CSV table of C-alpha atoms in Angstrom, one decimal:
chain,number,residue,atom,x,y,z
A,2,UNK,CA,176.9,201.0,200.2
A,3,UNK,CA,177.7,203.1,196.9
A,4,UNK,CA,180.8,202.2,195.5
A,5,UNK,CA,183.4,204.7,193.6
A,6,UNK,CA,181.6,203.3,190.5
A,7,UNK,CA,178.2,204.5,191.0
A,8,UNK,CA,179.7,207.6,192.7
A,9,UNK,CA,181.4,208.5,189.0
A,10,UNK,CA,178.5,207.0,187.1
A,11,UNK,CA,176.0,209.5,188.7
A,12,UNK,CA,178.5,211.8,188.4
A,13,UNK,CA,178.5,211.9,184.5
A,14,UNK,CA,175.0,211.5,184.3
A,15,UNK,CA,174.8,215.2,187.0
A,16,UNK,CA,177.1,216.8,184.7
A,17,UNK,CA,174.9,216.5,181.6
A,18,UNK,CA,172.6,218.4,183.3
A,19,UNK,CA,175.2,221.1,184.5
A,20,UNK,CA,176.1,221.4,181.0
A,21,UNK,CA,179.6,220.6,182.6
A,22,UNK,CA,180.8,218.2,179.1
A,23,UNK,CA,184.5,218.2,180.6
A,24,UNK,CA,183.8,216.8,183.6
A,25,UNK,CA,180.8,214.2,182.6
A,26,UNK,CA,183.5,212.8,180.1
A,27,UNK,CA,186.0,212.8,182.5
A,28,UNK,CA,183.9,210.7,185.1
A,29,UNK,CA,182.5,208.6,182.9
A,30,UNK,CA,186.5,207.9,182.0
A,31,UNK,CA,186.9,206.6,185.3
A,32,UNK,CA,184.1,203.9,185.5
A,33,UNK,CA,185.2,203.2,182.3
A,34,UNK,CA,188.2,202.1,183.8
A,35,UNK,CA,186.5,199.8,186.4
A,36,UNK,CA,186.3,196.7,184.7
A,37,UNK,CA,182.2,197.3,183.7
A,38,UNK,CA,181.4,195.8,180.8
A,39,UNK,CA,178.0,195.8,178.4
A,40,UNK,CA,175.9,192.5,179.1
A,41,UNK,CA,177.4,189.8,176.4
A,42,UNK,CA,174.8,187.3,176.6
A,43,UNK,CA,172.6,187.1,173.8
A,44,UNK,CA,169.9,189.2,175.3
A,45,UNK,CA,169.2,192.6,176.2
A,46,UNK,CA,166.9,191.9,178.6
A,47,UNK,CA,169.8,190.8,181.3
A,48,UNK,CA,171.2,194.0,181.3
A,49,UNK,CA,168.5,194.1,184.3
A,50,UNK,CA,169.1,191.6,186.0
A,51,UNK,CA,170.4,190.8,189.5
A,52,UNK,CA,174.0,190.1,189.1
A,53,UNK,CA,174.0,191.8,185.6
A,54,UNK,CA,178.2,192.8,184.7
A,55,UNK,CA,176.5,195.9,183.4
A,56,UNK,CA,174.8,197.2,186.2
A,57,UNK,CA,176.7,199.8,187.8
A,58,UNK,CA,173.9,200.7,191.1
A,59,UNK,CA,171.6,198.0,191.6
A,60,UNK,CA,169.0,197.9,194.0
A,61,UNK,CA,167.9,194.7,195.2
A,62,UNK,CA,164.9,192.4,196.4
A,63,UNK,CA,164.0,189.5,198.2
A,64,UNK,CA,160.9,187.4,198.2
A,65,UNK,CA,162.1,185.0,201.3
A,66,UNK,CA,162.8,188.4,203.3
A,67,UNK,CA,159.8,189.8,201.6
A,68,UNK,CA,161.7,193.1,200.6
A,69,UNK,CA,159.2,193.1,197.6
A,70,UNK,CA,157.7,195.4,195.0
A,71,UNK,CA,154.4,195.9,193.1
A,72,UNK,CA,156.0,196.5,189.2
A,73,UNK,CA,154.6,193.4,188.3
A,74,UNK,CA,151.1,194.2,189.7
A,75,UNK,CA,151.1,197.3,188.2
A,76,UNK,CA,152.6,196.8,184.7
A,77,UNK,CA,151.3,193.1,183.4
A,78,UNK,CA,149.1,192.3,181.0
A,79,UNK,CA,145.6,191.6,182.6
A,80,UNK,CA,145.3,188.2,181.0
A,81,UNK,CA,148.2,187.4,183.3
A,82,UNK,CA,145.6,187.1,185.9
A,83,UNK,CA,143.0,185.3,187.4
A,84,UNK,CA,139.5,186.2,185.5
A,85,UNK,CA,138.5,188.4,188.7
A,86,UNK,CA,136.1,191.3,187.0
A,87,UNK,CA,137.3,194.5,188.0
A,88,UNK,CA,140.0,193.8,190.7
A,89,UNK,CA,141.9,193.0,188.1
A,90,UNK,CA,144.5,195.8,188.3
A,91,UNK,CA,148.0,196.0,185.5
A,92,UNK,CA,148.3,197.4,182.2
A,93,UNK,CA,149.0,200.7,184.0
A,94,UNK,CA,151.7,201.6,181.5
A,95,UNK,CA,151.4,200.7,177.7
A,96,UNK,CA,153.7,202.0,175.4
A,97,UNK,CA,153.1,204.2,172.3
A,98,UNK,CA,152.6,203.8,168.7
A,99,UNK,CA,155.1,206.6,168.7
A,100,UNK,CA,157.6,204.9,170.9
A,101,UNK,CA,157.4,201.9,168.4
A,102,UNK,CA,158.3,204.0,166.0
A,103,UNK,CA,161.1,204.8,167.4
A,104,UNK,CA,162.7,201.4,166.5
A,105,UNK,CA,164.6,201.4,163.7
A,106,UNK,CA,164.6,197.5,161.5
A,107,UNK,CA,167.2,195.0,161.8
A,108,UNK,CA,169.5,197.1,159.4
A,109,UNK,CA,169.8,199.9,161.2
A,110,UNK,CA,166.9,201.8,158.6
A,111,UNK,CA,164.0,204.0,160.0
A,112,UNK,CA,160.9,202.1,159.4
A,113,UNK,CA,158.1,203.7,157.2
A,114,UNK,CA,154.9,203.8,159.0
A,115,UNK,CA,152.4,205.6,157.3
A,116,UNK,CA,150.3,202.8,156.3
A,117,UNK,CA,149.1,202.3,159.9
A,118,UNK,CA,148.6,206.0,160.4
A,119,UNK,CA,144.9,205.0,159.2
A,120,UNK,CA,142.9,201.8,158.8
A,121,UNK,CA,144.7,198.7,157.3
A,122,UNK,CA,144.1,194.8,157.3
A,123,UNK,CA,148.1,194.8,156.8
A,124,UNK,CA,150.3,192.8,159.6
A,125,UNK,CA,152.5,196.0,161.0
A,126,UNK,CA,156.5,195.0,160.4
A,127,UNK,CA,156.9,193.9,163.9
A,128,UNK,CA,159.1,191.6,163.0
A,129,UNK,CA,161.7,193.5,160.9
A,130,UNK,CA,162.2,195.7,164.1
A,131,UNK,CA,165.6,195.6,165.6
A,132,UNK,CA,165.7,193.2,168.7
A,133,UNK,CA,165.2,196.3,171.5
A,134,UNK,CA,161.9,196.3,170.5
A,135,UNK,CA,160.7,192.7,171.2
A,136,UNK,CA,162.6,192.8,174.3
A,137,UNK,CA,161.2,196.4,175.5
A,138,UNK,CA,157.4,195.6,174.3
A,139,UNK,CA,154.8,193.1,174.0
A,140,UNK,CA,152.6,193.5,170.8
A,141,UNK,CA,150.3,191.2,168.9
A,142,UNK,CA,151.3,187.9,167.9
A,143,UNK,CA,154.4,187.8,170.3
A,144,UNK,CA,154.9,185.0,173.1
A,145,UNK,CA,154.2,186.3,176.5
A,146,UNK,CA,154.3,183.5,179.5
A,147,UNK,CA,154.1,180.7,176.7
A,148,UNK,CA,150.9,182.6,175.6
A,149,UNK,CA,150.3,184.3,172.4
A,150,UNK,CA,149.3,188.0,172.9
A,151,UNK,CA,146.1,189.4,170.3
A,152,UNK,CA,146.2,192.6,172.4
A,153,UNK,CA,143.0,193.6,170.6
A,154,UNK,CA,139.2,194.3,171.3
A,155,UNK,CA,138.0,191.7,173.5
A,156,UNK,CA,141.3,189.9,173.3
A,157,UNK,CA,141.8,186.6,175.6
A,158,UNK,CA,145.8,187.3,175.9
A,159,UNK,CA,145.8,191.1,176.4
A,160,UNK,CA,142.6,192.9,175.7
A,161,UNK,CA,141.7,196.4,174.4
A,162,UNK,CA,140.0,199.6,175.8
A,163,UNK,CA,139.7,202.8,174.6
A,164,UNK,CA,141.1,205.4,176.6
A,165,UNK,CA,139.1,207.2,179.7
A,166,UNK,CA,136.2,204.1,178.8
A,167,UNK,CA,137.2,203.0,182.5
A,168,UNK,CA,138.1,204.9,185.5
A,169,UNK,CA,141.0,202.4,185.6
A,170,UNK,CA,142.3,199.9,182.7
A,171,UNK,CA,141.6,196.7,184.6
A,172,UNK,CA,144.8,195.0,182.6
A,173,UNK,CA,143.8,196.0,179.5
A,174,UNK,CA,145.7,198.3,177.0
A,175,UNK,CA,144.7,201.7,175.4
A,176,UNK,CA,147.1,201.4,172.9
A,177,UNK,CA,147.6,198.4,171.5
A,178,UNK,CA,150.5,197.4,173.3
A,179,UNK,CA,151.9,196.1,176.8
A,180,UNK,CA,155.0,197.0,178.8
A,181,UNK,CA,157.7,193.7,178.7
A,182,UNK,CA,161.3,195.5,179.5
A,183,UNK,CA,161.7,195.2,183.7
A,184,UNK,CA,158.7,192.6,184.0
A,185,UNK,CA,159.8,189.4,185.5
A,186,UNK,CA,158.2,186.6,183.0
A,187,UNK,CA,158.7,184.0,185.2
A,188,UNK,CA,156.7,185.4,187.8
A,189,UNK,CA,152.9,183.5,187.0
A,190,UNK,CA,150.9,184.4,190.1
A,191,UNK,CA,151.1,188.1,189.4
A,192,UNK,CA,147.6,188.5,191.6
A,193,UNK,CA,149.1,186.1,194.6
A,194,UNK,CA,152.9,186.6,194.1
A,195,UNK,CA,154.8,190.0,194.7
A,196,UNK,CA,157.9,190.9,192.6
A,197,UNK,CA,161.7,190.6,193.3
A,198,UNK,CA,163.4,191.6,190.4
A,199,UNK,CA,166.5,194.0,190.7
A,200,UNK,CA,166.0,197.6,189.8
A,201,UNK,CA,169.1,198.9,187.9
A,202,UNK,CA,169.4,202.5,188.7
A,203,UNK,CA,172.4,203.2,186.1
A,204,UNK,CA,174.0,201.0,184.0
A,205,UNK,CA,177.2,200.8,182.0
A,206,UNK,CA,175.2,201.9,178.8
A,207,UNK,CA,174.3,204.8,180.3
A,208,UNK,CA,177.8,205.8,181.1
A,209,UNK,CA,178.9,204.8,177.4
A,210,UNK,CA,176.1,207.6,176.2
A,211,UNK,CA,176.6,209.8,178.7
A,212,UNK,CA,180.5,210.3,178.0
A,213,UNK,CA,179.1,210.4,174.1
A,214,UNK,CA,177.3,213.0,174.8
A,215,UNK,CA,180.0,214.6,176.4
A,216,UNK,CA,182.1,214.5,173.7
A,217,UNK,CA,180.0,215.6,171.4
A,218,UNK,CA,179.8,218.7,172.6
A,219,UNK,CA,183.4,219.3,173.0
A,220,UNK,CA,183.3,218.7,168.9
A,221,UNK,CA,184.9,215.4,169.2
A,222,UNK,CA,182.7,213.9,166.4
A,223,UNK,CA,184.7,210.7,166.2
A,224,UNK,CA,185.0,209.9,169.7
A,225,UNK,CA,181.0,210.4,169.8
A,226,UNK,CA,180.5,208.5,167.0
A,227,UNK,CA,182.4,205.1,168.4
A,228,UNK,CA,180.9,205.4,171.9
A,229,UNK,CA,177.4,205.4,170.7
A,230,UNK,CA,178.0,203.0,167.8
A,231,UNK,CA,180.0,200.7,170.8
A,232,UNK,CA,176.3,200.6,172.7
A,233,UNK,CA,174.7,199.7,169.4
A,234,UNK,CA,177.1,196.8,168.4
A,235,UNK,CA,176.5,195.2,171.6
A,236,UNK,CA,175.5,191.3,171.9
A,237,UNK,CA,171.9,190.5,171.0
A,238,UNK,CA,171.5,193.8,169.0
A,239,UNK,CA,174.1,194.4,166.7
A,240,UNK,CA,173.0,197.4,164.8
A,241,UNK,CA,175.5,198.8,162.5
A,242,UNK,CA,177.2,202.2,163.5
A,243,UNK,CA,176.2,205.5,162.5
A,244,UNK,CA,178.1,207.7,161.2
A,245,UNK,CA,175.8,211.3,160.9
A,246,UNK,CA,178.4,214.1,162.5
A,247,UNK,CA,176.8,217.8,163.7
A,248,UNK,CA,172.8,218.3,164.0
A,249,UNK,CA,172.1,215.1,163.0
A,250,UNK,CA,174.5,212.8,165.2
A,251,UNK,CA,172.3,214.6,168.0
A,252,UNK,CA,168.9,213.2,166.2
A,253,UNK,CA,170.7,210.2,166.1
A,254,UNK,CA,171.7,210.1,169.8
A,255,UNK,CA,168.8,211.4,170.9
A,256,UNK,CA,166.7,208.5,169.5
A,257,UNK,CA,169.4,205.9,170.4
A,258,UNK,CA,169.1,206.9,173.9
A,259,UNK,CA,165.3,207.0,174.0
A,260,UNK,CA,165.2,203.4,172.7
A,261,UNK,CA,168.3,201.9,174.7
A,262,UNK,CA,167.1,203.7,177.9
A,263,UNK,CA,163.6,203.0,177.1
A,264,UNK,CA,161.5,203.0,180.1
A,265,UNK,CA,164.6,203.2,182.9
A,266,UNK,CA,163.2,206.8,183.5
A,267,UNK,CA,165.4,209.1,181.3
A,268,UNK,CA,163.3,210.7,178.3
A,269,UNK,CA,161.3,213.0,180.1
A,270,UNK,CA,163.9,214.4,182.2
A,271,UNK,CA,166.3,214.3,179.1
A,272,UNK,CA,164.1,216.5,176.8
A,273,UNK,CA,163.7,218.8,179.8
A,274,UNK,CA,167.4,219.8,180.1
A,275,UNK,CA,168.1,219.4,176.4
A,276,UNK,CA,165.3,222.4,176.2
A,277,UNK,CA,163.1,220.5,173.5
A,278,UNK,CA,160.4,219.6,175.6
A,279,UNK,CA,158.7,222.7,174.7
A,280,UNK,CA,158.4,222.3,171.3
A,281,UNK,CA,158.0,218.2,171.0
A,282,UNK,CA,156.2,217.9,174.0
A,283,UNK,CA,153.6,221.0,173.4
A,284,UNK,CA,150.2,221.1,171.3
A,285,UNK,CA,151.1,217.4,170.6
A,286,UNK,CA,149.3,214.1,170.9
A,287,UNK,CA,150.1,210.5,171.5
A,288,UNK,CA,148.4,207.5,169.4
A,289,UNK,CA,148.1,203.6,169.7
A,290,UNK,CA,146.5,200.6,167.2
A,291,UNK,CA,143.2,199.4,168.3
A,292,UNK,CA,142.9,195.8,167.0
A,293,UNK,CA,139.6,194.8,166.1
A,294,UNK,CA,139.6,190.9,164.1
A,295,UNK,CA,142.8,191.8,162.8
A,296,UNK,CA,142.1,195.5,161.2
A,297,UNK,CA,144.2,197.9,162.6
A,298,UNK,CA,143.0,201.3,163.5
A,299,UNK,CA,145.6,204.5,164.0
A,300,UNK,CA,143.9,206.3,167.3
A,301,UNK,CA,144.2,209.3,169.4
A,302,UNK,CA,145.0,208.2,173.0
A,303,UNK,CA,144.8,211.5,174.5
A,304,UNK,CA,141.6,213.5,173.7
A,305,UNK,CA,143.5,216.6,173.7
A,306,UNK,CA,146.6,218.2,172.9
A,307,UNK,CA,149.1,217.7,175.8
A,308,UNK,CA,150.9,221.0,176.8
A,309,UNK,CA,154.5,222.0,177.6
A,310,UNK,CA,155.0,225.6,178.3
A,311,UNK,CA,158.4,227.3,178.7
A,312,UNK,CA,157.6,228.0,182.2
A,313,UNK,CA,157.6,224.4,183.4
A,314,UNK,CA,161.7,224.2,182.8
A,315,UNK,CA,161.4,226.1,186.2
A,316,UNK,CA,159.5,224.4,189.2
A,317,UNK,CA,157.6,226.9,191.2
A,318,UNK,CA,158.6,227.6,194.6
A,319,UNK,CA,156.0,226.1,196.8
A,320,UNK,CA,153.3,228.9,198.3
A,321,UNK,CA,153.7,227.4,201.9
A,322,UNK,CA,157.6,227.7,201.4
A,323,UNK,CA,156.9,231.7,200.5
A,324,UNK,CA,154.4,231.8,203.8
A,325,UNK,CA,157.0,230.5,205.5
A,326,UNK,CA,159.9,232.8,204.9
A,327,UNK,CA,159.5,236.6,203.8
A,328,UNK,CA,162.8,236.5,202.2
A,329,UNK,CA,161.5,234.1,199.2
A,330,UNK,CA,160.4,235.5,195.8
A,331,UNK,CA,158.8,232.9,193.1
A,332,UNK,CA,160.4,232.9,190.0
A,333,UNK,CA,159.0,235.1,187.6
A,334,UNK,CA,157.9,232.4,185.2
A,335,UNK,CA,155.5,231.8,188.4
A,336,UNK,CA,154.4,235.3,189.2
């Protein structure tokens, strides 16, 4: 059953979306007030797992039940799997060049990438990235399942292919990189084993962002500015606070949300009711590394601009729901 915590959680995240700022900070007030706390173990990563003190709605599973999922399936590396050919599946989701970008270093200092927006020999600065990254994303020359990844063309340990070269990526990765935040790296048999770990549907972090939000809007600047900073100091990241007020706070927040909420289905939906999708997300393309005997290789993983026009802020009425009922007009933006 929900309990008042998740009710007040979900509460302040619908309120963002209302534009409501009042009462998403005054919700996520009350879970504050619950006893939640930010994971303290040295690790980010167990802010997702069962039991977690951060998670606030959890769902779930249980292999000796078999109330299982497919994540695992879906999301691993290929090499994580018996050498089958093509039933093979994983490697369904691979994160972007531009969302390791994203990551700021250790310091808490935007990263200069423009030496692997071409073709370099040079080792990228993996490991000056803040600790997020390593727990959010397996790249070349990390340790996955006591393996060390190469992610590169004709890789052993996570292998390359250009995008659209399949009709399906068999394990392997168009861009250079593999999913690792919500995996389950315990879990060996990916091929013979289904997965059981928990789903965290909202978390105290959230909340902590959410209210910061909140109170951003409502011009308090300082209140804002500790919330965020609070989700930043936490154990096992300990990035130092920012303290940016007006537009760019909001850059700020926006990019410490996209990388503490990283994959936990948030981004999309976030630059949707912030109204930016239009503009970031339009005439706009996504890139990866190819790894080829250790040059690196800056590539387009789209083959064509992806679009965002302003109409899409509206969904369209359905046409069967307008055959349906003769009192229903689309929206205009659908006409």
């Amino acid at each position: 059953r929900l309990t008042s915590g998740a009710a007040y959680a979900m509460l302040s995240r619908a309120m963002l979306y209302a534009e409501r700022w009042d009462d998403a900070r005054i919700a996520a007030e009350e879970v504050m007030g619950m006893g939640y706390k930010l994971e303290e173990k040295e690790n980010y990563s167990n802010a997702f797992k069962a039991g977690s003190q951060e998670a606030i709605l959890q769902y779930c599973y249980d292999k000796s039940s078999t109330v299982t999922h497919d994540f695992d399936g879906y999301m691993a590396p290929g090499g994580d799997k018996a050498l089958d050919g093509n039933s093979m599946t994983g490697g369904f989701g691979t994160p972007t060049q531009e969302m390791v970008e994203s990551y700021e270093d250790k310091n808490g200092n935007k990263v200069d990438w423009t030496e692997w927006h071409g073709t370099t020999t040079k080792e990228p600065p993996y490991d000056q990235l803040e600790p997020r990254f390593a727990a959010t994303i397996i790249y070349r020359g990390c340790t996955w399942k006591g393996k060390v990844m190469d992610c590169s063309v004709g890789g052993t340990n996570g292998a390359f292919m250009a995008y659209r070269e399949q009709s399906y990526s068999y394990g392997k990765t168009t861009t250079g990189y593999f999913l690792r935040k919500l995996l389950d790296e315990k879990l060996i048999d990916v091929k013979g084993t289904k997965s059981s770990q928990a789903w965290v549907e909202i978390r105290f972090a959230e909340v902590l962002l959410n209210k910061a939000e909140a109170a951003y809007r409502l011009n308090k600047t300082g209140e804002a500015q500790s919330l965020m900073n609070r989700v930043r100091a936490r154990a096992g990241v300990n990035l130092p606070g920012k303290s940016s007020s007006g537009e760019a706070w909001f850059k700020d927040y926006r990019n410490e949300r996209k990388v503490e909420l990283a994959y936990e289905g948030h981004l999309f939906w976030d630059m949707r009711r912030w109204k930016l999708a239009h503009i970031e997300y339009n005439n706009y393309r996504c890139h990866g590394l190819k790894i080829t005997n250790g040059t690196y290789e800056y590539i387009d993983c789209d083959g064509q601009d992806r679009k965002f026009p302003q109409k899409l802020y509206v969904l369209p009425v359905p046409t069967s729901e307008i055959k349906n009922n003769a009192l229903i007009e689309q929206y205009d933006e659908w006409k």
